[in-house]
Coordinates of C-alpha atoms and ligand atoms in Angstrom, one line a residue:
Chain X
X1 CA -31.3 9.0 17.0
X2 CA -33.1 11.3 20.2
X3 CA -34.3 13.5 16.7
X4 CA -35.9 10.1 15.6
X5 CA -37.7 9.2 19.1
X6 CA -39.1 12.4 19.4
X7 CA -40.3 12.6 15.7
X8 CA -41.9 9.0 16.7
X9 CA -42.9 10.3 20.1
X10 CA -45.0 13.6 18.3
X11 CA -46.3 11.6 15.4
X12 CA -47.9 9.1 18.5
X13 CA -49.1 12.1 20.1
X14 CA -50.7 13.4 17.3
X15 CA -52.2 10.3 16.1
X16 CA -53.5 9.8 19.9
X17 CA -54.9 13.8 19.6
X18 CA -56.7 12.6 16.2
X19 CA -58.4 9.6 17.6
X20 CA -59.6 11.8 20.4
X21 CA -61.2 14.6 18.2
X22 CA -62.2 12.2 16.2
X23 CA -64.1 10.0 18.4
X24 CA -65.6 13.1 20.1
X25 CA -67.1 14.4 16.7
X26 CA -68.7 11.0 15.1
X27 CA -69.4 9.3 18.0
X28 CA -72.0 9.9 20.6
X29 CA -71.6 8.7 24.0
X30 CA -74.6 10.7 25.4
X31 CA -76.7 8.1 23.6
X32 CA -75.1 4.9 25.8
X33 CA -75.7 6.9 28.9
X34 CA -78.9 6.0 30.9
X35 CA -81.8 8.7 32.0
X36 CA -81.4 9.5 35.8
X37 CA -84.3 10.9 36.1
X38 CA -86.4 8.3 34.1
X39 CA -90.1 7.8 34.6
X40 CA -90.6 4.1 34.2
X41 CA -94.3 3.6 32.7
X42 CA -93.7 0.1 31.6
X43 CA -93.7 -0.7 35.2
X44 CA -96.7 0.7 36.1
X45 CA -98.3 -1.0 33.0
X46 CA -97.2 -4.5 34.0
X47 CA -100.0 -6.7 34.9
X48 CA -99.9 -10.1 37.3
X49 CA -101.3 -12.4 34.5
X50 CA -103.0 -14.5 37.3
X51 CA -105.6 -10.8 37.4
X52 CA -106.5 -11.5 33.7
X53 CA -109.9 -13.1 33.2
X54 CA -110.6 -12.6 29.7
X55 CA -108.8 -14.0 26.5
X56 CA -108.6 -12.4 23.3
X57 CA -110.8 -14.8 20.7
X58 CA -111.4 -12.8 17.6
X59 CA -111.1 -9.0 16.0
X60 CA -112.7 -7.2 13.4
X61 CA -110.5 -5.3 10.5
X62 CA -112.8 -2.7 9.2
X63 CA -110.3 -1.2 7.2
X64 CA -111.0 2.3 8.3
X65 CA -108.1 4.8 8.5
X66 CA -109.3 6.1 11.8
X67 CA -111.9 4.5 14.2
X68 CA -114.2 6.8 16.2
X69 CA -116.8 4.5 18.0
X70 CA -118.5 1.2 18.7
X71 CA -121.9 0.7 19.0
X72 CA -124.2 -3.2 19.5
X73 CA -127.5 -4.1 18.7
X74 CA -129.7 -6.1 20.4
X75 CA -129.2 -8.5 17.4
X76 CA -125.5 -8.4 18.1
X77 CA -124.6 -6.5 14.9
X78 CA -121.1 -4.5 15.7
X79 CA -121.7 -0.9 14.5
X80 CA -117.9 0.9 13.8
X81 CA -117.7 4.6 13.1
X82 CA -115.0 5.7 11.1
X83 CA -114.4 8.9 9.4
X84 CA -117.9 10.3 8.0
X85 CA -119.5 6.4 7.7
X86 CA -120.3 3.8 9.8
X87 CA -119.7 -0.1 9.0
X88 CA -122.0 -2.9 10.5
X89 CA -121.0 -6.4 11.1
X90 CA -123.3 -9.3 11.5
X91 CA -122.2 -11.6 14.6
X92 CA -120.5 -13.6 12.5
X93 CA -118.1 -10.7 11.8
X94 CA -119.4 -10.8 8.1
X95 CA -119.7 -6.8 6.6
X96 CA -123.6 -6.3 6.1
X97 CA -123.8 -2.6 5.6
X98 CA -122.3 1.0 5.3
X99 CA -123.9 4.0 6.2
X100 CA -123.0 6.9 4.8
X101 CA -122.9 10.1 7.7
X102 CA -122.7 13.7 7.0
X103 CA -119.5 14.5 9.1
X104 CA -117.4 12.1 11.5
X105 CA -119.4 10.9 14.6
X106 CA -117.5 10.7 18.1
X107 CA -119.7 8.6 19.4
X108 CA -122.9 6.5 18.2
X109 CA -125.9 4.3 20.0
X110 CA -128.4 2.0 18.1
X111 CA -131.8 1.4 18.8
X112 CA -133.8 -0.7 16.5
X113 CA -133.1 0.7 13.1
X114 CA -132.2 4.0 14.1
X115 CA -128.8 5.2 14.5
X116 CA -127.8 8.1 16.9
X117 CA -124.4 10.2 16.0
X118 CA -122.9 12.2 18.4
X119 CA -121.2 15.0 16.0
X120 CA -119.5 17.7 17.4
X121 CA -122.3 19.8 19.7
X122 CA -125.2 17.8 18.6
X123 CA -127.0 14.7 17.6
X124 CA -127.8 13.2 14.3
X125 CA -130.3 10.5 13.7
X126 CA -130.1 8.3 10.6
X127 CA -132.4 5.3 9.5
X128 CA -129.8 2.2 8.8
X129 CA -132.4 1.4 6.0
X130 CA -133.2 5.4 4.3
X131 CA -130.2 7.4 5.8
X132 CA -130.4 10.4 7.1
X133 CA -133.3 11.6 9.6
X134 CA -132.6 14.9 11.1
X135 CA -130.2 17.1 13.0
X136 CA -131.5 17.3 16.7
X137 CA -131.0 21.1 17.9
X138 CA -127.3 21.7 20.0
X139 CA -127.6 22.8 23.8
X140 CA -125.4 25.7 22.8
X141 CA -122.3 26.2 20.3
X142 CA -119.3 25.2 22.6
X143 CA -120.9 21.8 23.3
X144 CA -118.7 18.6 22.3
X145 CA -121.0 14.9 22.7
X146 CA -118.8 12.3 23.9
X147 CA -121.4 9.6 24.5
X148 CA -125.4 8.2 23.6
X149 CA -127.0 5.8 25.6
X150 CA -130.7 4.9 24.3
X151 CA -133.6 2.7 25.6
X152 CA -137.0 2.8 24.2
X153 CA -138.1 6.3 26.0
X154 CA -135.1 8.2 26.0
X155 CA -131.8 9.1 24.9
X156 CA -129.1 10.4 27.2
X157 CA -126.4 12.5 25.7
X158 CA -122.9 13.5 27.3
X159 CA -121.6 16.4 26.5
X160 CA -118.0 16.6 27.5
X161 CA -117.6 20.7 26.9
X162 CA -120.6 21.7 28.6
X163 CA -120.0 18.8 31.5
X164 CA -123.5 18.1 31.2
X165 CA -126.0 15.0 30.3
X166 CA -128.7 15.9 28.6
X167 CA -132.2 13.2 29.0
X168 CA -134.0 13.9 25.0
X169 CA -137.3 12.0 24.4
X170 CA -136.7 10.0 20.9
X171 CA -138.2 12.8 19.0
X172 CA -135.3 15.5 20.1
X173 CA -137.2 17.1 22.6
X174 CA -134.7 17.9 25.7
X175 CA -136.5 17.1 28.7
X176 CA -133.6 17.3 31.6
X177 CA -130.3 18.7 32.0
X178 CA -128.1 16.2 34.8
X179 CA -125.1 17.6 36.8
X180 CA -125.6 21.3 36.4
X181 CA -123.6 23.1 39.1
X182 CA -125.6 24.0 42.2
X183 CA -123.7 25.3 45.1
X184 CA -126.9 25.8 47.0
X185 CA -127.9 22.2 46.6
X186 CA -124.3 21.1 47.2
X187 CA -124.1 19.7 43.6
X188 CA -120.5 20.0 42.5
X189 CA -121.6 19.5 38.8
X190 CA -119.1 16.7 36.6
X191 CA -115.2 16.9 36.6
X192 CA -114.3 16.4 32.6
X193 CA -110.5 17.3 32.6
X194 CA -110.1 16.2 29.1
X195 CA -112.9 14.8 26.2
X196 CA -113.9 11.5 27.7
X197 CA -117.0 11.7 29.2
X198 CA -119.3 8.6 29.1
X199 CA -122.7 7.4 30.1
X200 CA -124.6 4.2 29.7
X201 CA -127.7 2.3 30.7
X202 CA -127.8 -1.3 32.8
X203 CA -129.9 -3.9 31.7
X204 CA -132.6 -2.6 34.0
X205 CA -132.2 0.7 32.4
X206 CA -130.4 2.6 35.0
X207 CA -128.7 5.7 34.4
X208 CA -124.9 5.4 34.7
X209 CA -122.6 8.2 33.9
X210 CA -118.8 8.8 34.7
X211 CA -117.4 11.7 36.7
X212 CA -113.9 11.0 35.7
X213 CA -112.0 13.8 37.9
X214 CA -113.8 12.5 40.5
X215 CA -112.4 8.7 39.7
X216 CA -116.2 7.7 39.9
X217 CA -119.4 6.2 38.6
X218 CA -122.6 7.8 39.6
X219 CA -125.9 6.4 39.5
X220 CA -128.7 8.8 38.8
X221 CA -132.7 8.4 38.7
X222 CA -133.9 9.4 35.1
X223 CA -134.3 12.9 36.5
X224 CA -131.0 13.8 37.9
X225 CA -131.7 12.4 41.4
X226 CA -128.2 11.2 42.9
X227 CA -128.5 7.4 43.5
X228 CA -125.3 6.0 44.5
X229 CA -121.5 6.1 43.5
X230 CA -118.5 4.0 43.4
X231 CA -114.8 4.2 42.5
X232 CA -111.6 5.5 44.0
X233 CA -108.2 6.8 42.5
X234 CA -105.4 4.4 42.2
X235 CA -103.0 3.0 40.0
X236 CA -103.5 -0.6 41.5
X237 CA -106.1 -2.3 39.5
X238 CA -108.8 -1.5 42.2
X239 CA -109.0 1.9 41.4
X240 CA -108.8 4.4 38.3
X241 CA -105.0 5.9 37.6
X242 CA -104.3 9.2 36.5
X243 CA -105.9 12.4 36.2
X244 CA -109.4 11.1 34.8
X245 CA -110.4 7.9 34.6
X246 CA -112.2 5.8 33.3
X247 CA -112.5 7.2 30.0
X248 CA -115.3 4.5 29.1
X249 CA -117.6 2.0 30.4
X250 CA -120.1 -0.5 29.3
X251 CA -122.8 -2.9 31.4
X252 CA -122.9 -6.6 31.0
X253 CA -126.4 -8.5 30.7
X254 CA -125.3 -9.5 34.4
X255 CA -125.0 -5.8 35.6
X256 CA -121.4 -6.1 36.0
X257 CA -119.1 -3.3 34.7
X258 CA -116.8 -2.9 32.4
X259 CA -114.1 0.1 32.3
X260 CA -111.0 1.4 30.4
X261 CA -108.4 3.6 31.2
X262 CA -106.4 6.0 29.1
X263 CA -102.5 6.2 30.7
X264 CA -102.0 2.7 31.9
X265 CA -104.9 1.2 29.0
X266 CA -106.1 -1.3 31.5
X267 CA -109.6 -2.9 31.0
X268 CA -111.5 -4.2 34.0
X269 CA -114.3 -6.2 35.0
X270 CA -115.8 -4.8 38.1
X271 CA -119.0 -6.5 39.8
X272 CA -122.2 -4.9 39.9
X273 CA -120.9 -2.9 43.4
X274 CA -118.0 -1.9 41.5
X275 CA -116.0 -3.8 43.3
X276 CA -112.7 -4.8 41.0
X277 CA -112.8 -8.7 39.9
X278 CA -110.5 -8.8 37.3
X279 CA -108.6 -7.5 34.3
X280 CA -110.2 -7.9 30.8
X281 CA -107.0 -6.7 29.2
X282 CA -104.2 -4.7 29.7
X283 CA -103.4 -3.2 26.1
X284 CA -100.1 -1.5 26.8
X285 CA -98.8 -4.5 28.9
X286 CA -95.2 -5.2 27.2
X287 CA -95.9 -8.6 28.4
X288 CA -99.3 -8.9 26.5
X289 CA -99.6 -6.9 23.5
X290 CA -97.8 -4.5 21.3
X291 CA -96.9 -0.7 22.9
X292 CA -99.1 1.7 23.2
X293 CA -98.6 4.1 20.0
X294 CA -100.6 7.2 21.0
X295 CA -98.6 9.7 23.2
X296 CA -101.3 12.0 24.0
X297 CA -104.9 10.7 24.5
X298 CA -106.2 7.2 24.8
X299 CA -105.6 4.1 22.8
X300 CA -109.0 2.6 23.6
X301 CA -111.7 4.6 21.7
X302 CA -114.8 2.6 23.1
X303 CA -116.2 -0.3 24.7
X304 CA -119.5 -2.3 24.1
X305 CA -121.0 -5.6 25.2
X306 CA -123.7 -8.0 23.5
X307 CA -126.2 -9.9 24.8
X308 CA -124.0 -13.0 25.7
X309 CA -121.7 -10.9 27.6
X310 CA -118.7 -10.8 25.0
X311 CA -116.7 -7.4 25.4
X312 CA -116.0 -5.5 22.1
X313 CA -112.7 -3.0 22.6
X314 CA -112.1 -0.3 19.8
X315 CA -108.4 -0.4 19.7
X316 CA -107.7 3.4 18.0
X317 CA -103.8 2.3 17.9
X318 CA -104.4 -0.7 15.2
X319 CA -107.8 0.4 14.0
X320 CA -109.1 -3.2 14.7
X321 CA -112.2 -4.1 17.2
X322 CA -110.7 -6.8 19.7
X323 CA -113.4 -9.4 21.0
X324 CA -112.9 -10.8 24.3
X325 CA -114.4 -13.7 26.1
X326 CA -114.3 -14.9 29.8
X327 CA -111.1 -17.7 30.1
Chain Q
X1 CA -46.0 41.3 -35.3
X2 CA -46.5 42.6 -31.9
X3 CA -43.8 41.5 -29.1
X4 CA -46.2 39.2 -26.5
X5 CA -45.6 40.7 -23.2
X6 CA -43.4 39.1 -20.7
X7 CA -45.9 37.5 -17.8
X8 CA -42.6 38.3 -15.0
X9 CA -42.6 37.0 -11.0
X10 CA -44.1 40.4 -10.3
X11 CA -46.9 40.5 -12.4
X12 CA -47.8 37.1 -11.1
X13 CA -47.5 38.1 -7.4
X14 CA -49.6 41.1 -8.2
X15 CA -52.2 39.1 -9.6
X16 CA -52.1 36.6 -7.0
X17 CA -52.3 39.0 -4.5
X18 CA -55.8 40.9 -6.3
X19 CA -57.4 36.8 -6.7
X20 CA -56.5 36.6 -3.0
X21 CA -58.3 39.6 -1.6
X22 CA -61.0 39.1 -4.1
X23 CA -61.7 35.4 -2.8
X24 CA -61.4 36.8 1.1
X25 CA -63.8 39.4 0.4
X26 CA -66.2 36.9 -1.7
X27 CA -65.5 34.1 1.5
X28 CA -66.4 37.2 4.4
X29 CA -69.3 38.1 2.2
X30 CA -70.6 34.3 2.1
X31 CA -69.7 34.1 5.8
X32 CA -71.7 37.5 6.6
X33 CA -74.7 36.4 4.6
X34 CA -74.7 32.6 6.3
X35 CA -74.5 34.5 9.7
X36 CA -77.4 36.6 8.6
X37 CA -79.6 34.0 7.8
X38 CA -78.5 32.0 10.8
X39 CA -79.4 34.5 13.0
X40 CA -83.0 34.6 11.7
X41 CA -83.2 30.9 12.6
X42 CA -83.1 29.1 16.2
X43 CA -83.3 25.6 17.4
X44 CA -86.2 24.2 18.7
X45 CA -87.9 20.6 19.5
X46 CA -91.2 19.2 17.9
X47 CA -92.8 18.4 21.4
X48 CA -94.8 15.6 19.3
X49 CA -91.7 13.7 18.1
X50 CA -89.9 13.8 21.8
X51 CA -90.0 10.8 23.6
X52 CA -88.7 12.0 26.8
X53 CA -85.1 10.6 26.9
X54 CA -83.9 13.0 29.8
X55 CA -81.0 14.1 26.9
X56 CA -82.2 17.4 27.0
X57 CA -81.3 17.8 30.8
X58 CA -77.9 16.4 30.1
X59 CA -76.7 17.1 26.5
X60 CA -76.8 20.6 26.5
X61 CA -73.8 23.0 26.5
X62 CA -74.9 25.5 29.5
X63 CA -74.5 24.0 33.2
X64 CA -78.3 24.0 33.2
X65 CA -80.1 22.9 30.1
X66 CA -81.6 25.8 28.0
X67 CA -84.5 23.4 27.5
X68 CA -87.4 23.9 29.9
X69 CA -90.8 22.3 30.8
X70 CA -93.5 25.2 29.3
X71 CA -96.9 24.8 30.4
X72 CA -99.6 25.4 27.2
X73 CA -102.8 26.8 30.0
X74 CA -105.1 26.0 27.4
X75 CA -104.8 22.3 26.9
X76 CA -104.8 22.0 30.8
X77 CA -107.3 20.3 32.6
X78 CA -106.4 22.1 36.2
X79 CA -106.7 18.6 37.7
X80 CA -106.4 17.9 41.4
X81 CA -104.5 14.7 40.7
X82 CA -102.0 15.7 38.1
X83 CA -100.3 13.1 36.5
X84 CA -97.2 15.6 35.6
X85 CA -97.0 16.7 39.3
X86 CA -97.8 13.9 41.4
X87 CA -95.8 10.8 41.9
X88 CA -97.8 7.2 41.0
X89 CA -99.8 6.1 43.8
X90 CA -99.4 9.3 46.0
X91 CA -101.1 8.7 49.3
X92 CA -102.3 12.1 49.8
X93 CA -102.8 14.9 47.4
X94 CA -100.5 17.4 48.8
X95 CA -97.3 19.3 47.9
X96 CA -95.5 17.5 49.8
X97 CA -92.0 16.8 48.5
X98 CA -91.7 13.1 48.8
X99 CA -95.3 13.3 46.5
X100 CA -93.8 15.4 43.7
X101 CA -92.4 13.6 40.5
X102 CA -90.4 16.8 39.4
X103 CA -86.8 15.8 40.8
X104 CA -86.1 19.6 41.8
X105 CA -89.5 20.7 42.6
X106 CA -89.6 23.4 39.7
X107 CA -93.8 22.6 39.7
X108 CA -95.9 24.8 41.8
X109 CA -99.8 24.0 42.7
X110 CA -101.9 26.5 43.6
X111 CA -105.5 26.0 44.3
X112 CA -108.0 27.7 42.3
X113 CA -111.2 26.6 43.4
X114 CA -112.6 23.3 44.3
X115 CA -111.2 20.6 42.6
X116 CA -109.3 22.7 40.3
X117 CA -105.6 23.7 40.7
X118 CA -103.1 25.2 38.5
X119 CA -99.5 24.5 37.9
X120 CA -96.8 26.4 37.3
X121 CA -93.0 25.7 36.2
X122 CA -90.2 27.9 38.0
X123 CA -87.8 28.4 35.0
X124 CA -84.9 28.6 37.5
X125 CA -85.5 25.3 38.7
X126 CA -86.2 22.8 36.1
X127 CA -83.5 21.1 34.2
X128 CA -85.8 19.8 31.0
X129 CA -85.7 16.5 32.1
X130 CA -88.9 15.9 31.0
X131 CA -90.8 13.8 33.8
X132 CA -93.6 15.7 34.2
X133 CA -94.2 15.9 30.8
X134 CA -94.0 11.9 30.4
X135 CA -96.8 11.8 33.5
X136 CA -98.9 14.4 31.7
X137 CA -98.8 13.1 28.6
X138 CA -99.8 9.5 29.9
X139 CA -102.5 10.4 32.5
X140 CA -103.5 14.0 31.4
X141 CA -103.9 16.5 28.8
X142 CA -100.2 16.5 27.4
X143 CA -100.2 20.4 28.1
X144 CA -96.7 20.1 29.8
X145 CA -94.4 20.2 26.7
X146 CA -90.4 20.4 26.4
X147 CA -89.2 23.9 24.8
X148 CA -85.7 25.4 24.3
X149 CA -86.1 28.9 26.2
X150 CA -84.5 31.3 23.4
X151 CA -84.1 33.6 26.6
X152 CA -81.0 30.9 27.7
X153 CA -80.2 29.2 24.4
X154 CA -76.9 30.5 22.8
X155 CA -77.9 29.1 19.7
X156 CA -75.1 26.9 18.9
X157 CA -74.1 26.2 15.2
X158 CA -74.7 22.1 15.7
X159 CA -76.9 22.2 18.9
X160 CA -75.5 19.6 21.3
X161 CA -78.9 17.9 22.1
X162 CA -79.8 17.9 18.8
X163 CA -76.8 15.3 18.2
X164 CA -77.9 13.0 21.1
X165 CA -81.8 13.3 20.5
X166 CA -82.8 9.5 19.9
X167 CA -86.2 11.1 18.4
X168 CA -84.9 13.3 15.7
X169 CA -86.9 16.1 17.3
X170 CA -84.8 19.2 16.5
X171 CA -84.8 21.2 13.8
X172 CA -83.9 25.1 13.1
X173 CA -87.0 27.2 13.1
X174 CA -87.5 30.8 12.2
X175 CA -87.0 33.2 15.1
X176 CA -89.8 34.5 14.7
X177 CA -91.9 31.4 15.4
X178 CA -89.5 30.0 18.3
X179 CA -91.8 27.8 20.2
X180 CA -93.7 24.8 18.4
X181 CA -96.4 23.7 20.9
X182 CA -98.2 20.6 20.1
X183 CA -102.4 20.3 20.9
X184 CA -104.4 23.5 20.2
X185 CA -102.4 26.4 20.8
X186 CA -99.4 27.1 18.1
X187 CA -96.6 29.6 19.2
X188 CA -98.2 30.8 22.9
X189 CA -96.2 30.5 25.5
Ligands
SF4_401 S1 -83.4 14.4 23.2 FE1 -85.4 14.5 21.8 S2 -86.1 13.0 23.0 FE2 -84.9 13.3 24.4 S3 -86.0 14.7 26.0 FE3 -85.0 16.0 24.5 S4 -86.2 16.5 22.3 FE4 -87.2 14.7 23.9
SF4_402 S1 -90.1 17.3 36.1 FE1 -88.4 17.9 34.6 S2 -88.7 19.0 33.3 FE2 -90.6 18.7 34.4 S3 -90.6 20.7 35.6 FE3 -89.4 19.1 36.8 S4 -87.3 19.4 35.8 FE4 -88.4 20.3 34.5
SF4_403 S1 -78.4 25.2 21.0 FE1 -76.6 25.2 22.1 S2 -77.5 26.0 24.3 FE2 -79.3 26.0 22.8 S3 -80.4 24.0 23.8 FE3 -79.1 23.3 22.3 S4 -77.1 23.2 23.3 FE4 -78.2 24.2 24.4

């Protein structure tokens, strides 16, 4: 009897040991533990919905494998750059043209029927009717063109590697170099920690350039003289978050600014003096849109506005142009 | 007619013994070969798959994880407002402990020239939690990356973190190319 009890208890003990070993081998309790050092970005990405003053009304799906840049001409035609091509949509969002490029453009700008494409360290010029016209000479081999702004007399080209903006005439003659560091004149130069460096012209042809490392937009004369600036660093909607923001901006016909940031993927509206007005959209707010799929770099690849103040956002994650109108 | 040789018990024991030795030697050979092959490979995590879940800090068999933050300087913007160093919404951009994101103060900020700062990781203090990696990836260039430090890793047969990793970021890599950095620099620490 005693022997049977001992055998029974031994068997029970053995079963318990086998169960414990099995549990340890085949289950993973670590997976159920929380992260004690969690950095919760979702909290920061959450936007107070009462601050959102635009709504997404339509989108364009250009069926491009990758989207690089966006531009809108004076007739509200929409130009979307993908690998080695630019697709053109009219204001009814019908595809009307495809321009073949020699390489992939990182940024584009359009003036009349001339398309300027920033490709690596130089600008290439294309006619929307007859294709490639010419290559402009690069400033130096290390350049990386990230933005182009154009009016009838000037083409402004932002180079993130050289941290300079070049003013060319429409024939590609370099006229002015803006932002050269000069300690004797107290010019610190642009701080461009990553390859985001944007330039735009207001409806009155005022030149605005982002100084992303300083979280500010600066207004220059066409010869590169400093006029004014605005912008502060902050995670709050009234400022620009992270190390270098905003990454893109455009100026509405009424002179208000639209900016986009990486990290929090916010698009915001600021008045003519730079004061925060409201949120256009927050692409990575878990409450409003799908989560950001880009682990590094920005989800928003470009911004543009048409003559009616409608805002176009190039969303690199979904490869769509999202169109926003005032609520 | 030839007499059939009798296969007695002694013969059976002898041949079993020989077969046993042969199998044993083969086994040892296979084990040594496997060990030699395993010796040429080490565990490493792919930073492009990592989602900074925190398990690198808590699942390693070592008391303090063999996974450390490494800084790929070629990718760094040397920013003043570093998303990997500073907590969000820090009021003053200085080194006060309450402004630092790292739970163990394992990142040292050094002034280079206005307005640039260099960020160095003190390996002994880093627990591999990935908090700074997440901040740098979201707001900066992603130059802070988690990697298994092979001076510390004991190269377990089955890496305990690999079993816990939700992103399937771990694999065995050649010991001669033991680091996997994402971005523009490969294999450079
Ligand atoms: S366990 Fe995997 S996902 Fe989590 S921090 Fe480590 S490598 Fe990244
Ligand atoms: S935040 Fe975590 S991973 Fe980064 S240095 Fe500090 S301990 Fe290491
Ligand atoms: S192999 Fe072992 S020591 Fe190395 S990181 Fe994995 S669990 Fe830690």
